[in-house]
Short mmCIF file of C-alpha atoms in Angstrom, two decimals:
data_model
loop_
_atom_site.label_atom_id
_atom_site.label_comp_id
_atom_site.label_asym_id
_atom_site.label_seq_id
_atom_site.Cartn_x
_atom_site.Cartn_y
_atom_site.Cartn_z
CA UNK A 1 48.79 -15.60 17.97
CA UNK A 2 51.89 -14.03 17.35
CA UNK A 3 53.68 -15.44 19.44
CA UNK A 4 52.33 -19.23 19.35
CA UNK A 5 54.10 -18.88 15.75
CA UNK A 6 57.15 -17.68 16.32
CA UNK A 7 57.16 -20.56 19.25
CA UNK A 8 56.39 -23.22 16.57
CA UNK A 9 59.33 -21.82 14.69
CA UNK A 10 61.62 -22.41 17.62
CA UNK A 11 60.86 -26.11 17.04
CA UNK A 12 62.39 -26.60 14.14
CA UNK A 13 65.71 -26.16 16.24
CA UNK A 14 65.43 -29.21 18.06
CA UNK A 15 68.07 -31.04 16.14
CA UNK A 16 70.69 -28.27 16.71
CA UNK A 17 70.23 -28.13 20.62
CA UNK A 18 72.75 -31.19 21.09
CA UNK A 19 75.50 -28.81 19.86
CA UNK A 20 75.87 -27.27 23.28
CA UNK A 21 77.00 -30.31 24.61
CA UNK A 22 80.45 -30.02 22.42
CA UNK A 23 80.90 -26.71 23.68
CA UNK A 24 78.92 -24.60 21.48
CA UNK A 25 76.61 -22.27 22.39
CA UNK A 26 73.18 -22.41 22.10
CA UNK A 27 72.86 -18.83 20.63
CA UNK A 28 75.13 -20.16 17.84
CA UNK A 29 72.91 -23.37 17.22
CA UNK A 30 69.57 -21.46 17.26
CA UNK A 31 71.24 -19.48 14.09
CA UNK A 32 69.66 -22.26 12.31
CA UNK A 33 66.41 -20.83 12.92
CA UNK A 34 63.92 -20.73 9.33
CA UNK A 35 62.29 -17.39 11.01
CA UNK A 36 61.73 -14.32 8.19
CA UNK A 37 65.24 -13.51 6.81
CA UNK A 38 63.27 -10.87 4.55
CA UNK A 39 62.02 -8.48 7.77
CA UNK A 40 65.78 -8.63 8.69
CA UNK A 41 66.82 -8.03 5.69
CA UNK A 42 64.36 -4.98 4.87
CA UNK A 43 65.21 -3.39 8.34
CA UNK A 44 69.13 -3.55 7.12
CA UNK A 45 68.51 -2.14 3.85
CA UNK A 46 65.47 -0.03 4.00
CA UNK A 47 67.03 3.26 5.64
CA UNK A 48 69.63 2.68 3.03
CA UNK A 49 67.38 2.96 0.11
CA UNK A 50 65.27 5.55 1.65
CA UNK A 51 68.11 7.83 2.11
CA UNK A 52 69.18 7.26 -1.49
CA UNK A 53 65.88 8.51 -2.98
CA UNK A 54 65.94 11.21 -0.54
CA UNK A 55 68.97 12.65 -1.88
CA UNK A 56 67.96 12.02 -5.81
CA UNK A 57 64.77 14.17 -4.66
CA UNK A 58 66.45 16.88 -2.92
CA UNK A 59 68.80 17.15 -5.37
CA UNK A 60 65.69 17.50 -8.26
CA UNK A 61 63.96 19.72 -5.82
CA UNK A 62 66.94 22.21 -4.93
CA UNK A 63 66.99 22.57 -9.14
CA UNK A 64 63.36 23.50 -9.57
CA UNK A 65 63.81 26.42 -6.79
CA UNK A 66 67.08 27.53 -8.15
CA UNK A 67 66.30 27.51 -11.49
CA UNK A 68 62.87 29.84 -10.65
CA UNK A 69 64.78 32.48 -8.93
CA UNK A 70 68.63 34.74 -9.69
CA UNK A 71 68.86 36.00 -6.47
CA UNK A 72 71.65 34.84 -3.85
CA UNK A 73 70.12 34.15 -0.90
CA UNK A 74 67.83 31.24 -2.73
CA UNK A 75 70.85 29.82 -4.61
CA UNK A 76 72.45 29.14 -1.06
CA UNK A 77 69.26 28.02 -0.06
CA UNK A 78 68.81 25.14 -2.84
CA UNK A 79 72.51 24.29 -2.31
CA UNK A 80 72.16 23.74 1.34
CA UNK A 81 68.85 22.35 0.59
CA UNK A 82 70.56 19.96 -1.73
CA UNK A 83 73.63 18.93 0.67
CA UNK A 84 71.30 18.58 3.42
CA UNK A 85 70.12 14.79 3.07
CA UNK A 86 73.44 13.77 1.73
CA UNK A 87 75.12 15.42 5.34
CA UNK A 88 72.29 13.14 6.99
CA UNK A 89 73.15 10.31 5.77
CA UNK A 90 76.47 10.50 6.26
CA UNK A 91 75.39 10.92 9.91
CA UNK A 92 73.54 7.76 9.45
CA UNK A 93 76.19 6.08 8.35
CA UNK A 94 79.07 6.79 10.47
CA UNK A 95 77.25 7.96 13.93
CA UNK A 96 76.82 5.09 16.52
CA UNK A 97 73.49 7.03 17.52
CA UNK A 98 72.37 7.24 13.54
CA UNK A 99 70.00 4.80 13.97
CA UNK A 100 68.15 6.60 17.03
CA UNK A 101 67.48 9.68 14.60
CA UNK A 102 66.26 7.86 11.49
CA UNK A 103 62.60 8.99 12.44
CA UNK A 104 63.52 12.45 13.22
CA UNK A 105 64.94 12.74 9.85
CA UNK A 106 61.41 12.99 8.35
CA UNK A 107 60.75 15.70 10.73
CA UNK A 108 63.52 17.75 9.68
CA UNK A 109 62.48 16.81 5.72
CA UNK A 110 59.11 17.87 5.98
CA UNK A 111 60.43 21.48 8.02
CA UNK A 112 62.55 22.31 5.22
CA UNK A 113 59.94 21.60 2.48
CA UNK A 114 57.62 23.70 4.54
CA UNK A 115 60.16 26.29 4.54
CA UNK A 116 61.16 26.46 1.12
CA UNK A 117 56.99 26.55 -0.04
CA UNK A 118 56.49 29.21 1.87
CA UNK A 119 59.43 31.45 1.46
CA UNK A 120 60.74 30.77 -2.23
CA UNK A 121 59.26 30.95 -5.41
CA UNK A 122 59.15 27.54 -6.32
CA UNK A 123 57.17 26.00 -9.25
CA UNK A 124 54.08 24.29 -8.41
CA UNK A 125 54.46 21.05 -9.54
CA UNK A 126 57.36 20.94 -7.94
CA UNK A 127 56.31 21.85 -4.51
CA UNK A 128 53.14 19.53 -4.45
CA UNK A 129 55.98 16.85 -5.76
CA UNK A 130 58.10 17.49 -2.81
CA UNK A 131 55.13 17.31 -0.77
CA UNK A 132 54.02 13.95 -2.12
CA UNK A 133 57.42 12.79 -1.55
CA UNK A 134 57.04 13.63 2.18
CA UNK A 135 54.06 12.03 2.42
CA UNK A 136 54.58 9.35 1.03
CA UNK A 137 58.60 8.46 2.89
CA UNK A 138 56.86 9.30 5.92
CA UNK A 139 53.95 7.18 5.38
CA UNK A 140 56.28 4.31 4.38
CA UNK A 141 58.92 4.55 7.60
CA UNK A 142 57.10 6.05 10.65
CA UNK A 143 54.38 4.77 12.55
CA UNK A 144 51.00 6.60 13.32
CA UNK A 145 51.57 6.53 16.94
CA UNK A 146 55.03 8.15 17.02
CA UNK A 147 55.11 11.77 17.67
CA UNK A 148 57.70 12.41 14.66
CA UNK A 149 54.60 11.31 12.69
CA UNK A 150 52.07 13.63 13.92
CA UNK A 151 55.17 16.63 13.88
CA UNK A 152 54.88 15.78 9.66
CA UNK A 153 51.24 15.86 9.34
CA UNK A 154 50.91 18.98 11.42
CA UNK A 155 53.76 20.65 9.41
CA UNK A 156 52.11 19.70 5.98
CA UNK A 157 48.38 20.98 7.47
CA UNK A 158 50.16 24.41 8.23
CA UNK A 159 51.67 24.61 4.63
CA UNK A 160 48.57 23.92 2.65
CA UNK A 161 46.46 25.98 4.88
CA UNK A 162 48.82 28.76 4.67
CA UNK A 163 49.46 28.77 1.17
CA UNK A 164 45.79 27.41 0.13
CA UNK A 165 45.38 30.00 -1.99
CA UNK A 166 48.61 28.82 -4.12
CA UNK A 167 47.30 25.09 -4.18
CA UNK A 168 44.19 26.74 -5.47
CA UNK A 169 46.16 28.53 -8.22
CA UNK A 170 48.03 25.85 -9.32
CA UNK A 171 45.06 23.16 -9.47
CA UNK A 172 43.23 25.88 -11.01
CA UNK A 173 45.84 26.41 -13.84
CA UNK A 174 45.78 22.48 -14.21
CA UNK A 175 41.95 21.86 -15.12
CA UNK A 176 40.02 19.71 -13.39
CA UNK A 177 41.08 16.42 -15.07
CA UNK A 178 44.37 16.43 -14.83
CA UNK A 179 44.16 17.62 -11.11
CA UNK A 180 41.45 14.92 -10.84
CA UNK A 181 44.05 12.40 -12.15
CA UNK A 182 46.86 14.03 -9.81
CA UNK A 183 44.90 13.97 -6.54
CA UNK A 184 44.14 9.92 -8.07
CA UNK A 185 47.92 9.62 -8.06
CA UNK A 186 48.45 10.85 -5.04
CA UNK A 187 45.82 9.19 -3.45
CA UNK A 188 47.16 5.97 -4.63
CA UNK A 189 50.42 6.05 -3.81
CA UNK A 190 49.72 7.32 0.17
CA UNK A 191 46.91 4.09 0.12
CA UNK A 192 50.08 1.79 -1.41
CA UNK A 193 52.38 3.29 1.44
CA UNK A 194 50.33 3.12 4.35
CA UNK A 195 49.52 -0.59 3.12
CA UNK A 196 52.91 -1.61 2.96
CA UNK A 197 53.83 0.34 6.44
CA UNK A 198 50.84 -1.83 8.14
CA UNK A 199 52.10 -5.12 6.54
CA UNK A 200 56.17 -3.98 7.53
CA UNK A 201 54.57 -3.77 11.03
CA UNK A 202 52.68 -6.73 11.59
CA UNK A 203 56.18 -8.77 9.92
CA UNK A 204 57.64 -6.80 12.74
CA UNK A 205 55.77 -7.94 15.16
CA UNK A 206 56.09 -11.53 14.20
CA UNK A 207 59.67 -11.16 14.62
CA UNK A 208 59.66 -9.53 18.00
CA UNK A 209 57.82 -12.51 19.27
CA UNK A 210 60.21 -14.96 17.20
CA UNK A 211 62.78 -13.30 19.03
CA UNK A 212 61.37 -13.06 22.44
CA UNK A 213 60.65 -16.83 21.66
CA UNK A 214 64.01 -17.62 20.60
CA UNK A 215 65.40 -16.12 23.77
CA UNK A 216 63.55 -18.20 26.10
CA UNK A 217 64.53 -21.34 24.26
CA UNK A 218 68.13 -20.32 24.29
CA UNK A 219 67.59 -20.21 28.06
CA UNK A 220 65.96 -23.35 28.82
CA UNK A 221 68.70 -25.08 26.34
CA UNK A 222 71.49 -23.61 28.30
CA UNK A 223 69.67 -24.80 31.68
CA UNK A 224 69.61 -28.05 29.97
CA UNK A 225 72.65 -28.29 27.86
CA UNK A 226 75.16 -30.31 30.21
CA UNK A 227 72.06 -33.19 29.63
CA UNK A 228 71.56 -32.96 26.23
CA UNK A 229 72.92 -36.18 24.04
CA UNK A 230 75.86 -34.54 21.51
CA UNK A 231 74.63 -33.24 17.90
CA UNK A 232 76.28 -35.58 16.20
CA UNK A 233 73.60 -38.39 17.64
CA UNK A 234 70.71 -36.02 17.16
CA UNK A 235 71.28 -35.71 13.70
CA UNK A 236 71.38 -39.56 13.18
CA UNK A 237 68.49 -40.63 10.82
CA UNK A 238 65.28 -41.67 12.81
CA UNK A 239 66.18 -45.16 11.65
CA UNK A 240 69.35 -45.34 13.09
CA UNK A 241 67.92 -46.39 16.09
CA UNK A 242 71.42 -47.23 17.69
CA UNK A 243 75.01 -47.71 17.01
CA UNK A 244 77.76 -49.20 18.43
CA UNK A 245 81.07 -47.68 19.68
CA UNK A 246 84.37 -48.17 21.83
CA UNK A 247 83.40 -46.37 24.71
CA UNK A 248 85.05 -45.73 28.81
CA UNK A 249 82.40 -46.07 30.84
CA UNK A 250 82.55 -44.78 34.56
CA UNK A 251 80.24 -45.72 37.49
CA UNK A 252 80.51 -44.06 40.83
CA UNK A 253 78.78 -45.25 44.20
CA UNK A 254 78.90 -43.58 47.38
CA UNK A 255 79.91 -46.06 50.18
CA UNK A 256 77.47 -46.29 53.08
CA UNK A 257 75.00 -43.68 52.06
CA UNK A 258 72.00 -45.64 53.06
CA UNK A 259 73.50 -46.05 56.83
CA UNK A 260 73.88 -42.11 56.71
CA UNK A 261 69.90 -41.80 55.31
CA UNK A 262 69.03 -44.14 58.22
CA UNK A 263 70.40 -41.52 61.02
CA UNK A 264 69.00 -38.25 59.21
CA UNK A 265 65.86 -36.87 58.19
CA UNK A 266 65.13 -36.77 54.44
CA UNK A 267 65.70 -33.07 53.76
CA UNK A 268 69.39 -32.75 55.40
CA UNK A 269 70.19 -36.39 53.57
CA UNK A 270 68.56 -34.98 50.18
CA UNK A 271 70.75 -31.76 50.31
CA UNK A 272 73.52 -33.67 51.10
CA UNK A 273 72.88 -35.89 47.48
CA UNK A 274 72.29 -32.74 45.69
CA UNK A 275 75.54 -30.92 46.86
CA UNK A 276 77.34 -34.50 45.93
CA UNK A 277 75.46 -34.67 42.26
CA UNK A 278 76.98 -30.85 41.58
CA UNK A 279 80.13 -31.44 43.15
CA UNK A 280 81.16 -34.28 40.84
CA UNK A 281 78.13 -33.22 37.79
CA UNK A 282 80.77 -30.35 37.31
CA UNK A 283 83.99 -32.71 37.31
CA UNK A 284 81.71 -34.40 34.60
CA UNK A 285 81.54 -31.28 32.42
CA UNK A 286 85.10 -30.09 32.73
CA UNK A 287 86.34 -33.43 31.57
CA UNK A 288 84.31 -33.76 28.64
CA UNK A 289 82.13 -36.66 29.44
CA UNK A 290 78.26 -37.41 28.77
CA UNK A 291 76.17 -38.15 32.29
CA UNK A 292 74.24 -40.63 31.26
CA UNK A 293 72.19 -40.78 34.67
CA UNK A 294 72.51 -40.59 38.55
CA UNK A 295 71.78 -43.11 40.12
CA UNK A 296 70.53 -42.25 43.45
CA UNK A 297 73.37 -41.88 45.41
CA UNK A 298 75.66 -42.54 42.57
CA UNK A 299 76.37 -41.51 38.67
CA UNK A 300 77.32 -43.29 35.30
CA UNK A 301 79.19 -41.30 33.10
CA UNK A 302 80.60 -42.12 28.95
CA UNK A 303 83.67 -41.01 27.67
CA UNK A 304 83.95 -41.61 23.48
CA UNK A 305 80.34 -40.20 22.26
CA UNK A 306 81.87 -37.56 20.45
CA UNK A 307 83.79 -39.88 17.55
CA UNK A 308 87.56 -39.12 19.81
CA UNK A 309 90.30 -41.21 20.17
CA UNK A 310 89.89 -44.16 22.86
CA UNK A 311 92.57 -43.36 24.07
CA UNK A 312 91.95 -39.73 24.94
CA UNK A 313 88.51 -40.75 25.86
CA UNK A 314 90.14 -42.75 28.83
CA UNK A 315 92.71 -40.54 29.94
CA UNK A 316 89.85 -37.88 30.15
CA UNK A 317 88.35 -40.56 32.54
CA UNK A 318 90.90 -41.48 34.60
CA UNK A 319 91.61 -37.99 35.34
CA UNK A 320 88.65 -36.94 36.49
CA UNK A 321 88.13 -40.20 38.41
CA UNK A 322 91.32 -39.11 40.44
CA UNK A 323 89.95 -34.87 40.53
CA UNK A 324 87.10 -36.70 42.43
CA UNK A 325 88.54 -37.85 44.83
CA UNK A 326 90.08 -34.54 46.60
CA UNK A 327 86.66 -33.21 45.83
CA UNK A 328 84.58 -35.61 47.75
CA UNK A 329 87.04 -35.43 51.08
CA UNK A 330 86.27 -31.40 50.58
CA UNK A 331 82.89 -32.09 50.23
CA UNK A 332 82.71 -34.52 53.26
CA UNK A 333 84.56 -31.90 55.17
CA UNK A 334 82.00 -29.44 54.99
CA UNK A 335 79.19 -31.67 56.00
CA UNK A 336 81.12 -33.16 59.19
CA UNK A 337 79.79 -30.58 61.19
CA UNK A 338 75.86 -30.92 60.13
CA UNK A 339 75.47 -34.52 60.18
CA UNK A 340 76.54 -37.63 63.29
CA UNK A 341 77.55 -40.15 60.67
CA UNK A 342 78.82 -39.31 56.76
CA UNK A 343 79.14 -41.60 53.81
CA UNK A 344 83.06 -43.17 53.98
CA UNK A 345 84.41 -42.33 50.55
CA UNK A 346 83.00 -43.58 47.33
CA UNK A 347 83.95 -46.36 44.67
CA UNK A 348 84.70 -46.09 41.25
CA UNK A 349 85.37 -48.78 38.65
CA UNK A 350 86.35 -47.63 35.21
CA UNK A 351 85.94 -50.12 31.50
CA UNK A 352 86.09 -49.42 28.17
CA UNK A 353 84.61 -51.76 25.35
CA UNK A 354 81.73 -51.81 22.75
CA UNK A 355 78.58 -50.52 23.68
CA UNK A 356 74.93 -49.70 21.78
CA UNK A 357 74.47 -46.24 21.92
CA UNK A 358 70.90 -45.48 21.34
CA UNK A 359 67.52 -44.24 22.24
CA UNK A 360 65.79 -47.67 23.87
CA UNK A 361 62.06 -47.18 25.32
CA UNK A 362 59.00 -47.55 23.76
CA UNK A 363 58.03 -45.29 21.21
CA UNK A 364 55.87 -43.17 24.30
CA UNK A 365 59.26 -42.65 26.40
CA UNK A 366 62.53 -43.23 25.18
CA UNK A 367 65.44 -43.15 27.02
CA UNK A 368 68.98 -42.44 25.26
CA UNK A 369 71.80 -44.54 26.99
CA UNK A 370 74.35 -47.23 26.54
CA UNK A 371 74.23 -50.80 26.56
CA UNK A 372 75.99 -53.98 26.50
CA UNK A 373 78.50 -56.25 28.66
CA UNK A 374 80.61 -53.18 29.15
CA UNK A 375 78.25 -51.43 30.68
CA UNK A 376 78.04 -54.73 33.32
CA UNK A 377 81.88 -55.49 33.83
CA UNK A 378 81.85 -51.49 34.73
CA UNK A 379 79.14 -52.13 37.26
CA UNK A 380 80.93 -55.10 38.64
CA UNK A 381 84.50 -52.87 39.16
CA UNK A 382 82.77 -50.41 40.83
CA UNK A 383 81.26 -53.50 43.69
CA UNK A 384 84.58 -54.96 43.90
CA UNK A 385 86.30 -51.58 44.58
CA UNK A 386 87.13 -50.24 48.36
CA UNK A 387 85.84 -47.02 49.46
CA UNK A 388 87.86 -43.94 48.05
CA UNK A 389 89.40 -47.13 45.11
CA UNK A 390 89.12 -46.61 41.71
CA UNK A 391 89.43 -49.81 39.62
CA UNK A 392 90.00 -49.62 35.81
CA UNK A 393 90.14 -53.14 33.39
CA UNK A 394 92.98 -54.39 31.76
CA UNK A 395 91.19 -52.91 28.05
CA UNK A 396 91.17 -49.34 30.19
CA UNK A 397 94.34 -50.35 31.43
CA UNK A 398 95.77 -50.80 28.19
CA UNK A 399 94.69 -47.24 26.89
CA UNK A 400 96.75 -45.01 29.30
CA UNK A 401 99.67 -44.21 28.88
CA UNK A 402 103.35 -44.64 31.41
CA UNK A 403 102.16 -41.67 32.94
CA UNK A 404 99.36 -43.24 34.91
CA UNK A 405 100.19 -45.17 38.55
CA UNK A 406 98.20 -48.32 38.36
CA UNK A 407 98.67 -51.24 40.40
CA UNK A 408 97.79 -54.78 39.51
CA UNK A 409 95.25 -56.63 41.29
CA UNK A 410 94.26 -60.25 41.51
CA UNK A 411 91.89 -61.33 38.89
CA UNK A 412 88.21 -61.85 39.72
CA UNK A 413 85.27 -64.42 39.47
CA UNK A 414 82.24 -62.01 38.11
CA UNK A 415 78.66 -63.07 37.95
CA UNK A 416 77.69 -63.38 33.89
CA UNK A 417 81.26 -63.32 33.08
CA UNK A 418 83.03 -66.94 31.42
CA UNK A 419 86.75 -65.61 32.34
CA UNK A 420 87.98 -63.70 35.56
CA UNK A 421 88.07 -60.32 35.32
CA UNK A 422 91.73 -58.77 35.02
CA UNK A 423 92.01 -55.38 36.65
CA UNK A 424 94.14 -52.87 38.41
CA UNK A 425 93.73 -49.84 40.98
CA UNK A 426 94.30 -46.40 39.67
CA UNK A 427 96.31 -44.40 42.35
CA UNK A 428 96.99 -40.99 42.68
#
């Protein structure tokens, strides 16, 4: 049950998981997280304020002894008695293992109240105070199952059976209604501690499984990230249901893959596509572009999504075209030994232009992608390129800079297109 809640929790995430696709990592997006700030909170702050009231009541209880008694040896005792917490914390404080010993602390509290009942002459009140106060910090801070828990409560049984006759005395000397009211008291406040040490733990427990929760989202998002559309698009209105933008568009095709497919069984052809999909799926990441989808034996990537200059968005894409292509000949070279016939090279056309950039799909299955005639005159580059070519349009064209080597090529009749389509070839 626990855990089903803390899992719903995770959900409210969903529109920062886009912000690993700029770069940022998931961790940092799943800050946004509404879990319990107040558990967190209370486990920073709690030992702090525990340790505080632990030295106010050392302090009080070092008086009490030292103001029963002239001898020596019992003022050295209540000093030491009244350093000792403030030493601890201290210890807390600046030791990187204070943390590991905050439970033992109790252990050592309840020893030297057992200590100083026993062997001084110390006021009654103030020794059934100091053992309330025991009770009660250790009822708030340690659980019932931990052995520093059951080292207190044997501790206290050993003082009040050894010194039952003094308890006797002292409740004696009271009357019976005020010790009536005292044990009422006491009662009530070890009740009110327990309570709040059962409700601390179940909060604790909520937030171990928020956190165990959390974790496995952060996984699956980073397993996912490099797929994910960028934050800024996630945290469009629901409305919104696309916009356009200037966008470079690339679309890759390997040449003569279905000839290879023909001549090799599916497995060795399907390892072959998935070692091609990583090869150039990293490229894609390095260079900052959005895969919008493979295509089989191919991919379409975007260049722009993230609100950046055209211009850089199409120098980003020429260069990786032209990182591809020493990475496919690698790629080809290490599969010339394990299959007869291998794709020849692939082809690459390049545009930029205005495109819808949406979520498009019935409401059951959407699908976030681009559209419009860019998208097409980038689909018809790529068929009119030669294997191992990349061809970029004249808009592309006009976005990169002197220190690009492109070379003019004769305009083209496209299908769906009024005008020939201007273009050059993007060499290395």
């Amino acid at each position: 049950m626990l855990e089903r809640r803390a899992i719903g929790a995770n959900f409210k995430a969903c529109r920062c998981l886009g912000a690993g696709c700029q770069g940022v990592a998931p961790e940092r997006a799943l800050l946004s997280l509404e879990i319990d700030q107040t558990s967190i909170m209370a486990a920073s702050h709690l030992p702090h304020q525990i340790f505080l009231l632990r030295t106010a009541a050392f302090f009080w209880f070092a008086s009490t002894v030292l103001m029963g008694s002239d001898s020596e040896g019992v003022r050295l005792w209540a000093l030491l008695m009244a350093l000792y917490p403030l030493l601890i914390w201290i210890l807390y404080v600046f030791s990187d293992r204070g943390a590991e010993y905050f439970q033992s602390f109790f252990v050592i509290d309840a020893a030297v109240v057992a200590v100083a009942i026993c062997g001084l002459a110390v006021p009654f009140m103030s020794a059934l105070s100091a053992l309330s106060a025991v009770i009660l910090s250790s009822s708030l801070c340690l659980s019932k199952q931990t052995w520093q828990s059951r080292c207190v409560k044997l501790l206290l049984v050993l003082v009040v059976a050894s010194q039952a006759r003094y308890f006797f005395d002292g409740f004696k000397m009271l009357g019976v209604e005020q010790s009536l009211a005292l044990m009422l008291l006491m009662g009530f406040s070890w009740g009110a501690a327990t309570l709040v040490n059962r409700e601390s733990a179940a909060r604790s427990g909520v937030y171990r499984a928020t956190k165990a929760a959390q974790d496995r989202v952060v996984q699956q998002v980073d397993s996912i990230r490099p797929y994910l559309p960028i934050a800024s698009l996630i945290d469009a209105p629901p409305e919104a249901v696309a916009r356009r933008r200037v966008l470079t568009l690339f679309i890759a095709d390997l040449v003569d893959s279905t000839g290879t497919a023909d001549l090799h069984c599916d497995d060795l052809f399907t390892e072959l596509l998935n070692d091609y999909i990583v090869t150039m799926g990293q490229l894609v990441l390095k260079y900052g572009g959005t895969l919008d989808k493979f295509t089989g034996d191919g991919l379409v990537v975007v260049f722009g999504l993230e609100d950046c200059d055209p211009k850089l968005a199409a120098k980003r894409c020429a260069d990786m075209a032209l990182a591809m292509r020493p990475a496919l000949g690698s790629l080809l070279w290490r599969w010339r030994s394990r299959l007869s016939r291998l794709p020849t090279g692939q082809r690459i056309g390049i545009h930029s232009g205005e495109c819808l950039v949406g979520s498009f799909g019935c409401p059951e299955r959407l699908n976030y992608t681009v559209l419009g005639r860019a998208v097409h005159i980038a689909a018809r580059l790529e068929q009119l390129a030669l294997p191992d070519e990349i061809l970029v349009s004249a808009e592309t064209a006009e976005l990169l800079d002197e220190g690009y080597n492109l070379e003019d090529r004769l305009p083209a009749n496209v299908s769906g297109l009024q005008s020939k389509l201007c273009h050059s070839a993007l060499l290395d």
